[in-house]
Short mmCIF file of C-alpha atoms and ligand atoms in Angstrom, two decimals:
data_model
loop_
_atom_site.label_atom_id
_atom_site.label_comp_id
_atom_site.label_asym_id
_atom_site.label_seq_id
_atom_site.Cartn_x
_atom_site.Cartn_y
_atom_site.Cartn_z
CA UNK A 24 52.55 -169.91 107.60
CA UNK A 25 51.75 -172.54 109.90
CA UNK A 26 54.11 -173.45 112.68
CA UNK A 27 56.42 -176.74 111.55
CA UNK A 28 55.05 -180.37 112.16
CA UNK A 29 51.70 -178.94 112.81
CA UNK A 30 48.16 -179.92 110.54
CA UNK A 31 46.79 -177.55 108.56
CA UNK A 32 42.98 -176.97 109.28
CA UNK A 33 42.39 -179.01 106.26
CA UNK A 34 45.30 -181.59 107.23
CA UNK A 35 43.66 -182.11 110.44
CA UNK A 36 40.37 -182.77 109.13
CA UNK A 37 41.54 -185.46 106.60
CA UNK A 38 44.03 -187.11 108.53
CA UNK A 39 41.04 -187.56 111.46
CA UNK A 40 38.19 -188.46 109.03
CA UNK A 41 41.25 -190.73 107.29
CA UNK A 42 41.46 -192.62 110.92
CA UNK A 43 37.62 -193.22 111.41
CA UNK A 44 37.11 -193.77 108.08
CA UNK A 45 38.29 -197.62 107.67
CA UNK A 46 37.11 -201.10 107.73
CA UNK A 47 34.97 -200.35 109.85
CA UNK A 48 32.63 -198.72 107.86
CA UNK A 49 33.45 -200.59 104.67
CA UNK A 50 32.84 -203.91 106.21
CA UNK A 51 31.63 -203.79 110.12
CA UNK A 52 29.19 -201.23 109.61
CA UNK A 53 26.94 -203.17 106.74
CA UNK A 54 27.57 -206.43 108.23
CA UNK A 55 26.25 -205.04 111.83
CA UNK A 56 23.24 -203.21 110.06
CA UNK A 57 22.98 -206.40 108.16
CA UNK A 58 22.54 -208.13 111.97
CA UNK A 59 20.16 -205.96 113.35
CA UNK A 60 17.79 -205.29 110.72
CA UNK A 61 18.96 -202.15 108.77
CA UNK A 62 17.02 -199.14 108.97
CA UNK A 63 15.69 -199.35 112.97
CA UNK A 64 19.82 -199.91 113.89
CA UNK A 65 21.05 -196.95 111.29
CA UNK A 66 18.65 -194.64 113.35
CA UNK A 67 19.93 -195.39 116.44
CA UNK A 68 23.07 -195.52 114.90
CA UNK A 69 23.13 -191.86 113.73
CA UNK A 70 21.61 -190.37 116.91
CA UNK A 71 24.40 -191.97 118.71
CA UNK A 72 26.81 -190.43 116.47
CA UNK A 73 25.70 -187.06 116.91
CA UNK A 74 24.91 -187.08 120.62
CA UNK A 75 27.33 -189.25 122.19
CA UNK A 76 30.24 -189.45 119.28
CA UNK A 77 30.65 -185.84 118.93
CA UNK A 78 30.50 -185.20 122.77
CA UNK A 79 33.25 -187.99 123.48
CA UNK A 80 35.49 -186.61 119.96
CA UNK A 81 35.04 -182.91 121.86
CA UNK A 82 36.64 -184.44 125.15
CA UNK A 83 39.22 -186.46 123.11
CA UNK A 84 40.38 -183.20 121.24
CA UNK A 85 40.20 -180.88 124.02
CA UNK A 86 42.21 -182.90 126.10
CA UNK A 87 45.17 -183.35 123.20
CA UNK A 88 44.56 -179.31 122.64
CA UNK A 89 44.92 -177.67 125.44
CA UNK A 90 47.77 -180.76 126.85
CA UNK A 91 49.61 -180.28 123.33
CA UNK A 92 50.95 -183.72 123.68
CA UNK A 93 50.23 -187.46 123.62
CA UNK A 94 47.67 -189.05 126.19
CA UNK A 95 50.05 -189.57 129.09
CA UNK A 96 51.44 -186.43 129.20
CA UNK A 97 48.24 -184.44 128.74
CA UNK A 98 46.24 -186.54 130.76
CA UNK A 99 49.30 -185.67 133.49
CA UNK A 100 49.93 -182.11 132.68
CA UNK A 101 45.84 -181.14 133.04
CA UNK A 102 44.61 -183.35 135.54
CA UNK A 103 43.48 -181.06 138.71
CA UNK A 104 44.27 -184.24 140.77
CA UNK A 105 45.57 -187.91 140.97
CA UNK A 106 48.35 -186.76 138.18
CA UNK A 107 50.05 -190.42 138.31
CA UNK A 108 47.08 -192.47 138.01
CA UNK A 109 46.02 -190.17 134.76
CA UNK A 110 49.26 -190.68 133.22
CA UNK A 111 49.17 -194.11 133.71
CA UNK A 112 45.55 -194.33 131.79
CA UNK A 113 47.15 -192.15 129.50
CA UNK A 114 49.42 -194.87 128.69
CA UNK A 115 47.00 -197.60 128.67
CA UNK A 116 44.79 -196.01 126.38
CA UNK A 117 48.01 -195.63 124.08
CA UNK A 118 48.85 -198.58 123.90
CA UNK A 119 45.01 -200.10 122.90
CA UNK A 120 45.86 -198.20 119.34
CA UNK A 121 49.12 -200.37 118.62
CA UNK A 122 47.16 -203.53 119.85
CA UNK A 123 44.52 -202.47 117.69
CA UNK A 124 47.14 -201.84 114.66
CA UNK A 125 49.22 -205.54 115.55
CA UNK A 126 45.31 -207.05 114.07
CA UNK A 127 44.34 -204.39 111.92
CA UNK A 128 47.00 -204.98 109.51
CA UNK A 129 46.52 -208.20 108.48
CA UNK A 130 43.26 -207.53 107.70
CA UNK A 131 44.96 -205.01 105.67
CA UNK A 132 46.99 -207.99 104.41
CA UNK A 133 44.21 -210.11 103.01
CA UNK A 134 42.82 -206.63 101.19
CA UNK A 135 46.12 -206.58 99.56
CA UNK A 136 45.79 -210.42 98.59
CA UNK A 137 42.07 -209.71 97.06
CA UNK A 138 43.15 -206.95 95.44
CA UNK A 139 45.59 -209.18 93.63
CA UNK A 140 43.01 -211.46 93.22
CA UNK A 141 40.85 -209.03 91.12
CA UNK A 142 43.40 -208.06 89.42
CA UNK A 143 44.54 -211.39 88.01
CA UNK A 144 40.84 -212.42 87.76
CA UNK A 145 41.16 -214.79 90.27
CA UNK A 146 37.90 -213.72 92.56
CA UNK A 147 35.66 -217.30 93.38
CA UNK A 148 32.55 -217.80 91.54
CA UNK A 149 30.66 -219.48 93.21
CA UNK A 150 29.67 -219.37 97.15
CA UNK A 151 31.11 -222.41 98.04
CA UNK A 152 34.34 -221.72 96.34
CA UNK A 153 34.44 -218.15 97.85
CA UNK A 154 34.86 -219.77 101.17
CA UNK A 155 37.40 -222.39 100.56
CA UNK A 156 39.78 -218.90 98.94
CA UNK A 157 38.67 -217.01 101.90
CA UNK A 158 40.11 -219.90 104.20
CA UNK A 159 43.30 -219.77 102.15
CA UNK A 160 43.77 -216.11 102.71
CA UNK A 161 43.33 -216.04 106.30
CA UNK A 162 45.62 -219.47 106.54
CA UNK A 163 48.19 -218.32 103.76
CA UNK A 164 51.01 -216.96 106.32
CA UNK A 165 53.33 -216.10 103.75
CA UNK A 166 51.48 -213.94 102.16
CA UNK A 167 50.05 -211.94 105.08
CA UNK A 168 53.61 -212.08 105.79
CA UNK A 169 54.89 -210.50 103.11
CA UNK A 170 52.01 -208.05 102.12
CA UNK A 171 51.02 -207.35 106.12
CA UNK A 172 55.20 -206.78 106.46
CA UNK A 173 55.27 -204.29 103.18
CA UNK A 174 52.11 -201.83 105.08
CA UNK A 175 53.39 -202.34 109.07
CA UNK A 176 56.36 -201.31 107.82
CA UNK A 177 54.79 -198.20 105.50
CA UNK A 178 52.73 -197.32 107.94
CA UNK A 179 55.69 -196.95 110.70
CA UNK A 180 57.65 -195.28 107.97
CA UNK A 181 55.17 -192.77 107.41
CA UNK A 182 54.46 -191.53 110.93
CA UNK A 183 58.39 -191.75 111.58
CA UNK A 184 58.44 -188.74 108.82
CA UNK A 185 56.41 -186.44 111.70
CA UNK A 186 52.80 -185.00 110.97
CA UNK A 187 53.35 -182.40 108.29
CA UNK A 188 55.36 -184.32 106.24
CA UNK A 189 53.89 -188.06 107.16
CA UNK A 190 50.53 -188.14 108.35
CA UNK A 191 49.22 -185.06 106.75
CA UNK A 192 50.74 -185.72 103.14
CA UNK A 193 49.17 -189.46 103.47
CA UNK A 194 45.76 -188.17 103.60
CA UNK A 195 45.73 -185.25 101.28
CA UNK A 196 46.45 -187.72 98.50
CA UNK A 197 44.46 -190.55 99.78
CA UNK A 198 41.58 -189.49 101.30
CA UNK A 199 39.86 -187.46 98.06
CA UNK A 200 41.34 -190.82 96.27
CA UNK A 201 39.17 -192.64 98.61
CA UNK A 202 35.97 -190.86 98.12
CA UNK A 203 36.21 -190.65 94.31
CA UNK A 204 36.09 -194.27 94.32
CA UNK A 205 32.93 -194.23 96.37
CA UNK A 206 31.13 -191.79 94.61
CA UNK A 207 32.20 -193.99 91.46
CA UNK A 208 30.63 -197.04 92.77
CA UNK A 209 27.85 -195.26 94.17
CA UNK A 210 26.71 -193.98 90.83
CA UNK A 211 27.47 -197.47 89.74
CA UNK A 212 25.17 -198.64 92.57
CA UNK A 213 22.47 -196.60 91.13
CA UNK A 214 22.37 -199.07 87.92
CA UNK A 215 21.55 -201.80 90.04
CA UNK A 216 17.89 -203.15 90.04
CA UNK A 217 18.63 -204.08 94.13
CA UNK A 218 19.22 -200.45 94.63
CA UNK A 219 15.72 -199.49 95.76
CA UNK A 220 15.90 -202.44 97.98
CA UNK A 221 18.83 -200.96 99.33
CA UNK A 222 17.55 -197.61 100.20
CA UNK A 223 14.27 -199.42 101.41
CA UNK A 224 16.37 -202.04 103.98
CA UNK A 225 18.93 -198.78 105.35
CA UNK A 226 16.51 -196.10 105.84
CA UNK A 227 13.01 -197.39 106.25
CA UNK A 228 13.01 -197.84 110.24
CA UNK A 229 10.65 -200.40 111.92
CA UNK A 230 10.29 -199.40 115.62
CA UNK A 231 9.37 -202.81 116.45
CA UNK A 232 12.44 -204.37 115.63
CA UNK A 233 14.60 -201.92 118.08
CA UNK A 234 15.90 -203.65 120.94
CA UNK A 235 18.16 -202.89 123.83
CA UNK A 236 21.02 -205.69 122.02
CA UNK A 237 20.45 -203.45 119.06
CA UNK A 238 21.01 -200.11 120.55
CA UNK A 239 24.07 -201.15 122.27
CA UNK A 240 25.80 -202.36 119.13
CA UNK A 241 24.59 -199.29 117.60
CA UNK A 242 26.39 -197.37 120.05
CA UNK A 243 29.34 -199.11 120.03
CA UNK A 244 29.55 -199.15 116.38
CA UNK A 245 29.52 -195.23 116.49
CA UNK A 246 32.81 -195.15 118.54
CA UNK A 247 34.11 -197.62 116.58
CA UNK A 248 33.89 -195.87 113.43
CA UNK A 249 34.71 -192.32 115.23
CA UNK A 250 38.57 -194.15 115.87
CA UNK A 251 37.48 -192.76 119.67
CA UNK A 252 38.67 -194.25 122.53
CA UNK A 253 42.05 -194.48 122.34
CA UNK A 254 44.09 -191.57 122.33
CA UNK A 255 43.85 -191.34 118.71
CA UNK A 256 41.49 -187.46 118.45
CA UNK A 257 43.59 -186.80 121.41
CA UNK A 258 47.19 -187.07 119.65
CA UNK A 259 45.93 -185.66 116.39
CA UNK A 260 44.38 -182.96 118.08
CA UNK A 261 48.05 -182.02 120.02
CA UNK A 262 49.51 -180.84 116.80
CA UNK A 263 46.43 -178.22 116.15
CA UNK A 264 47.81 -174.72 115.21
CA UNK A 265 46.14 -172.24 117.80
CA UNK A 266 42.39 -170.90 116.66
CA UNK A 267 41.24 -173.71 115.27
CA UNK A 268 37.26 -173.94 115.66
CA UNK A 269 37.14 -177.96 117.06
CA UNK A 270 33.40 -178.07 116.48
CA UNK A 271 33.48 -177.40 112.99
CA UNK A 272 36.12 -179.45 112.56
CA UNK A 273 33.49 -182.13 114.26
CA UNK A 274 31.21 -181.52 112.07
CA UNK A 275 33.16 -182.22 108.76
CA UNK A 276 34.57 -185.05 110.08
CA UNK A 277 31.31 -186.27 111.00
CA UNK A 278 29.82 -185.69 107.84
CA UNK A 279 32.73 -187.78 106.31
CA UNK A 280 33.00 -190.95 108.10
CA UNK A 281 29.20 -190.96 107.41
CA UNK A 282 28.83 -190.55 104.19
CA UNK A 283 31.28 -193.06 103.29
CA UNK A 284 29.42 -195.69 105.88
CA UNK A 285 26.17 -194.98 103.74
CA UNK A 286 27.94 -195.39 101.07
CA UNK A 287 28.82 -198.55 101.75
CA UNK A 288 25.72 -199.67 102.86
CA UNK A 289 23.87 -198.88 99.69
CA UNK A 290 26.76 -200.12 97.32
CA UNK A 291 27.15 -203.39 99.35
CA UNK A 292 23.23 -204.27 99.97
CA UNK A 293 22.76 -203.08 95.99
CA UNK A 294 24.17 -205.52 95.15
CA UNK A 295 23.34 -208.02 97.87
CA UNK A 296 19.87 -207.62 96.45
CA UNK A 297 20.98 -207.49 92.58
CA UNK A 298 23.13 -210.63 92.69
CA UNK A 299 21.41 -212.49 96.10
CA UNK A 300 23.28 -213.53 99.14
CA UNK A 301 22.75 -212.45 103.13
CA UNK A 302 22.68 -209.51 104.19
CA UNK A 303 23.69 -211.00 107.87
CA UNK A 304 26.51 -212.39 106.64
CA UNK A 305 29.04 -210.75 109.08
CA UNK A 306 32.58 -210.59 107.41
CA UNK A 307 32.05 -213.14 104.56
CA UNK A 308 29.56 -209.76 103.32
CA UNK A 309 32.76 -208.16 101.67
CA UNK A 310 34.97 -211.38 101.22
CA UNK A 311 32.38 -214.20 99.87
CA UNK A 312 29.39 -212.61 98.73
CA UNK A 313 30.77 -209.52 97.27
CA UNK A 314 34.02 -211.01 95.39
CA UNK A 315 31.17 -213.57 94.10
CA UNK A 316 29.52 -210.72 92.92
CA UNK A 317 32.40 -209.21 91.19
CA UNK A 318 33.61 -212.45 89.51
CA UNK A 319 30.25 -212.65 88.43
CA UNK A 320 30.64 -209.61 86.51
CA UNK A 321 33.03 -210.43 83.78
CA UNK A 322 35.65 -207.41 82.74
CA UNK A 323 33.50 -204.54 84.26
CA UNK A 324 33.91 -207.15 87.99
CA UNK A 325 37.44 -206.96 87.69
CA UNK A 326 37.69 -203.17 87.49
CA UNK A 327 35.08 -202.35 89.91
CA UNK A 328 36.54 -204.97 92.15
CA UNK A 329 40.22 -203.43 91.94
CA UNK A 330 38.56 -200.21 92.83
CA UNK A 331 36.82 -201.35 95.72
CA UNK A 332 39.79 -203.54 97.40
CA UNK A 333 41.91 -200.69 96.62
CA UNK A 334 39.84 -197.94 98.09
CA UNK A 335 39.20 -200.19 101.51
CA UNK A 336 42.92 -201.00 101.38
CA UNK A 337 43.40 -196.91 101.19
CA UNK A 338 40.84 -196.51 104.26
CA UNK A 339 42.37 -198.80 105.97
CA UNK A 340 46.03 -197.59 105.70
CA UNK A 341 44.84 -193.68 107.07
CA UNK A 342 43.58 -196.08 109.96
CA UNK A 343 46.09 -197.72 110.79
CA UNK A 344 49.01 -194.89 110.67
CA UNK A 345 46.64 -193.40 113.18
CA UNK A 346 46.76 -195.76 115.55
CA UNK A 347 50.49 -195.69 115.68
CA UNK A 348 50.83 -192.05 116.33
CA UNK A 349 49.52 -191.85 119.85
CA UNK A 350 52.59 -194.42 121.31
CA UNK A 351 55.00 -192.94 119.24
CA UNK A 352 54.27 -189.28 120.31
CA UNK A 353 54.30 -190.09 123.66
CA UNK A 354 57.56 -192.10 123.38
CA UNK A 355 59.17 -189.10 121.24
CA UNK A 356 58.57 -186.29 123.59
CA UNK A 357 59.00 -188.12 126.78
CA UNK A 358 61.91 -190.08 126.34
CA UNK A 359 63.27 -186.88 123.73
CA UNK A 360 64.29 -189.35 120.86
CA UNK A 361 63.54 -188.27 117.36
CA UNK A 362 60.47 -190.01 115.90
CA UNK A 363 62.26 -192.53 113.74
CA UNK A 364 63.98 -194.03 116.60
CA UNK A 365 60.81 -194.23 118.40
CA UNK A 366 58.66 -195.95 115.80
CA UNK A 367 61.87 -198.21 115.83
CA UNK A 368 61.66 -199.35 119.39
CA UNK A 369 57.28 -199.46 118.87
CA UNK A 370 57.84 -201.43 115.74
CA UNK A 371 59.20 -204.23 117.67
CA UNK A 372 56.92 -205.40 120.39
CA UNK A 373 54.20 -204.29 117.93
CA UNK A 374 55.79 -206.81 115.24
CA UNK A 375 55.97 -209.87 117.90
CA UNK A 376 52.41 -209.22 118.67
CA UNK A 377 51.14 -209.31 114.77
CA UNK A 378 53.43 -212.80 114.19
CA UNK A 379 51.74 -214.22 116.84
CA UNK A 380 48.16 -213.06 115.29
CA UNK A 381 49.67 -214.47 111.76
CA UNK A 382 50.48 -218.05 113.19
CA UNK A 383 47.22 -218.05 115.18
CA UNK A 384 45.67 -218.02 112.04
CA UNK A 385 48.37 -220.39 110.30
CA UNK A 386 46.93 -222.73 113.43
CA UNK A 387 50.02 -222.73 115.35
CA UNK A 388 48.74 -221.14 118.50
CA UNK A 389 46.50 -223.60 119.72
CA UNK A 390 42.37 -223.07 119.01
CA UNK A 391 40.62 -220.18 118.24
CA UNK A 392 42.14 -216.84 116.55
CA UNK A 393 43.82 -214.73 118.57
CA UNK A 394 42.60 -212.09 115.86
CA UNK A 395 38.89 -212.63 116.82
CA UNK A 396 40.35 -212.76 120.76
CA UNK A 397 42.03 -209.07 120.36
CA UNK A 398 38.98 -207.71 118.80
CA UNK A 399 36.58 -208.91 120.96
CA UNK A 400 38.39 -207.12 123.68
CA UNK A 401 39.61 -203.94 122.13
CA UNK A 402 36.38 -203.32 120.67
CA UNK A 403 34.27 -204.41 123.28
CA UNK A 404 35.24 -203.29 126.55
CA UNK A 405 39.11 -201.02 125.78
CA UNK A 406 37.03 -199.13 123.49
CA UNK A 407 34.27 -198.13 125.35
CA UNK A 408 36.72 -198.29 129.04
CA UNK A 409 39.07 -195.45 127.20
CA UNK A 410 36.07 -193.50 126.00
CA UNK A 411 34.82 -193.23 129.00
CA UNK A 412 37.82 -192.13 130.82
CA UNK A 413 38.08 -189.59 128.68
CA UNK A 414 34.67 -188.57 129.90
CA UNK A 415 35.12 -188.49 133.11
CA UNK A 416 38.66 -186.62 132.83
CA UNK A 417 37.00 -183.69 131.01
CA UNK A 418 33.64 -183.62 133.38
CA UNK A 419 35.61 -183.97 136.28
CA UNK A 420 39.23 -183.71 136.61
CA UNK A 421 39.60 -180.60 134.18
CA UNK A 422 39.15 -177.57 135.86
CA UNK A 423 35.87 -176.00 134.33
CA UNK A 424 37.35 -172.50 133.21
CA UNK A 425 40.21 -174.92 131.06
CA UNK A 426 37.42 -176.50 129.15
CA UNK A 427 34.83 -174.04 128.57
CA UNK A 428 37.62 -171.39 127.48
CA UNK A 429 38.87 -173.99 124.80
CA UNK A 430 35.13 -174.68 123.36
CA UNK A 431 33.02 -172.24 124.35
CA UNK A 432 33.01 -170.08 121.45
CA UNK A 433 32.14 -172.95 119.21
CA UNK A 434 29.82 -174.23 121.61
CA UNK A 435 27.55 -171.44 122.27
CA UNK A 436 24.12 -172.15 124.38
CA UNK A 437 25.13 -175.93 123.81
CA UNK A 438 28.24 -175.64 126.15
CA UNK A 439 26.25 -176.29 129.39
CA UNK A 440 24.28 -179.67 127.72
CA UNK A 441 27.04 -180.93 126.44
CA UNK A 442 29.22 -180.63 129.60
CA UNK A 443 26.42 -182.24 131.49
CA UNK A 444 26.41 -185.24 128.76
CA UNK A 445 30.26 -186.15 129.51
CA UNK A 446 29.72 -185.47 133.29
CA UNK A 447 26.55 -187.74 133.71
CA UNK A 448 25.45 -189.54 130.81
CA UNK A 449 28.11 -190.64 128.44
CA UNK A 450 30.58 -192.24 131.69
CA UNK A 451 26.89 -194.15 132.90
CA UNK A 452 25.96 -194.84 129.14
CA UNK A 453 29.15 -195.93 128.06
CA UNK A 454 29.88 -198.58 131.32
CA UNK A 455 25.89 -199.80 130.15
CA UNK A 456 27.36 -200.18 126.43
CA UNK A 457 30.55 -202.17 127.78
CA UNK A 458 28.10 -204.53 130.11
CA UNK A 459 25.86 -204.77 126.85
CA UNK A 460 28.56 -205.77 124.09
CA UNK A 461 30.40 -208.51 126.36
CA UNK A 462 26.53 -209.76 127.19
CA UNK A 463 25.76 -208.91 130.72
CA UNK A 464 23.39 -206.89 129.78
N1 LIG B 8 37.62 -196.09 112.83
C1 LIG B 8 38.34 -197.05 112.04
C2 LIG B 8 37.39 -197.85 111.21
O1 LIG B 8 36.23 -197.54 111.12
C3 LIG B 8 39.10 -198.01 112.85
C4 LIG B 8 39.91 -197.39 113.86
C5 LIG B 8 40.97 -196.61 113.66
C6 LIG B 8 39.72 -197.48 115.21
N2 LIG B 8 41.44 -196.22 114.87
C7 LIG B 8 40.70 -196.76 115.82
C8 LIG B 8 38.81 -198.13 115.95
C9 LIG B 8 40.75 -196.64 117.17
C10 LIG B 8 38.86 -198.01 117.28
C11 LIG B 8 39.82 -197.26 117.90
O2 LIG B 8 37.80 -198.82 110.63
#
């Protein structure tokens, strides 16, 4: 029996891979590939992953682990000095997750409206008529309203119901749902004549084309995708049962989020290549080209469509409860109120913040989105800020014996390179990546 409101090993595994597996690597990650020349940026991509993303995930879970509660208190309880100022980052880092949820969901909002659209056989035909319905969606505030209301308030509701019951129950039923579909529309993919061209434009790598712009989106793609960063490992990790082996658990998780983002590659650029359109096309890859595609495709569109808005709305949603759960631990322990009433009090600010993102895009607030605004600066320089305080926290405000008694059996002979990585290189390489992605570098 495990202990109440803890994960199961399997729980755990799910509901992490359910955060990093999301948008991101549904839509960012092909659209970034798309960017910087497929195959040379996947390479750099993947060694990033598995040098730097599973070093910084390590930090992020032995930190909630051994703390056993949200960021703020862990960071507070662990630190070997400057106690305040850790609990204070703890809380920053917090509350990057909600800001990252207030946007998030209305993204989530327009999957729900495409979904519809599929469904009703209302995808655009053509190109040109693809953008005019993508305008409408992002402009449409009632309906992000309504539909962005219906999962901001689902996805409150289910990490008010605690991790056992909530989070953990979530991603037992959608996270094999999600990779059915994929493995569905990757067999689909196969069909495709663009399929070869597929493989050919992920995985065939021209050195010449790698570039220090390329390895720094590369590298901040593979936090991205990890969910790391921002407390989110960290919180997950608090509700562990003892025992658990954290690199395996890596590993899995790893292997996950992965496969789906190659997944996703392949399907997309299949049928970039089958059907024509850009492969650079940044977010109109998903909106315009592929619900083109789909309309394109008569009956067999429509379903394949519904299953592919459905499975990124599905991502998406073991996202975004994620994000909520590091605020709302930290706001239920410290302040002893029972979850509910806590997501109750983090709903609200988090709501205000999401109208305003809604009637930025109605054009209310002035020029530019405030959507594009918030993820320009969450992903660009909170991100990679929060990662790398949670670098330097483990190399060098943990005491040494705390950390190498909680990993060292999984780590083996690897303990003492990784503990040099988050000591020296990830804080340097991950200030670099910060100066890189807002263009300094
Ligand atoms: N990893 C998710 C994705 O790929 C997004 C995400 C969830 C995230 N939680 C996060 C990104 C925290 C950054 C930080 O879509």
């Amino acid at each position: 029996m495990k202990p109440s409101n803890t994960f199961s090993r399997i729980g755990f595994v799910l509901a992490t891979a359910g955060s990093a597996v999301g948008l991101g690597n549904v839509i960012r990650f092909p659209f970034v590939m798309g960017e910087n020349g497929g195959g040379a940026f996947f390479l750099i991509y993947m060694i990033s992953i598995l040098i730097m993303g599973a070093s910084v995930m390590l930090s992020e879970m032995l930190i909630g682990y051994k703390g056993q509660a949200g960021p703020a208190s862990s960071f507070e309880t662990l630190a070997t000095k400057g106690n305040k100022f850790w609990k204070n980052i703890g809380w920053g880092i917090s509350s990057f997750s909600n800001v990252i949820f207030s946007y998030y969901v209305i993204l989530l909002a327009w999957i729900v409206a495409y979904v519809w659209l599929s469904a009703t056989g209302g995808l655009p035909h053509d190109a040109d008529h693809a953008e005019s319905i993508f305008a409408v969606v992002r402009g449409d505030m009632t309906s992000t309203f309504l539909f962005g209301g219906i999962i901001f308030t689902l996805s409150f509701y289910v990490v008010a119901k605690g991790i056992t019951n909530g989070i953990e129950k979530l991603n037992l039923v959608l996270m094999p749902a999600i990779l059915l579909i994929f493995m569905g529309m990757l067999l689909y993919s196969f069909t495709l004549d663009g399929f070869d061209e597929a493989l050919i434009f992920m995985f065939h790598v021209d050195f010449s084309k790698i570039t220090v712009h390329i390895v720094i989106a590369a590298i901040g793609m593979s936090f991205f995708t990890l969910s790391l960063g921002t407390g989110i490992v960290l919180s997950y990790s608090a509700s562990l049962p003892k025992g658990v082996n954290l690199v395996r658990s890596i590993g899995y998780i790893i292997v996950l989020d992965t496969s789906i983002a190659i997944v996703s590659g392949l399907m997309i650029f299949s049928f970039v290549f089958t059907y024509g359109g850009d492969p650079s096309a940044g977010f109109g890859l998903v909106f315009i080209t592929l619900s083109t595609v789909f309309a394109s495709m008569g009956v067999w569109g429509e379903v394949l469509g519904v299953a592919f808005f459905v499975a990124l709305l599905f991502a998406g949603i073991t996202s975004s409860v994620s994000m909520i759960e590091p605020m709302l631990k930290t706001v239920h322990r410290r302040f002893h109120i029972s979850r509910g009433k806590a997501a109750l009090y983090l709903a609200m600010p988090t709501a205000l913040l999401s109208s305003a993102v809604v009637l930025s895009l109605g054009g209310y607030l002035g020029e530019g989105s405030l959507l594009d605004q918030l993820d320009y600066i969450l992903s660009n320089v909170m991100l990679p800020f929060g990662a790398m305080m949670t670098t330097i926290f483990v190399g060098w405000f943990m005491h040494k014996s705390t950390v190498e008694g909680a990993v060292n059996n999984n780590l083996g002979h690897f303990f003492g390179l990784w503990y040099v990585i988050v000591k020296y290189i990830a804080p340097i390489a991950l200030i670099l990546v910060m100066f890189g992605l807002i263009g300094m570098i």
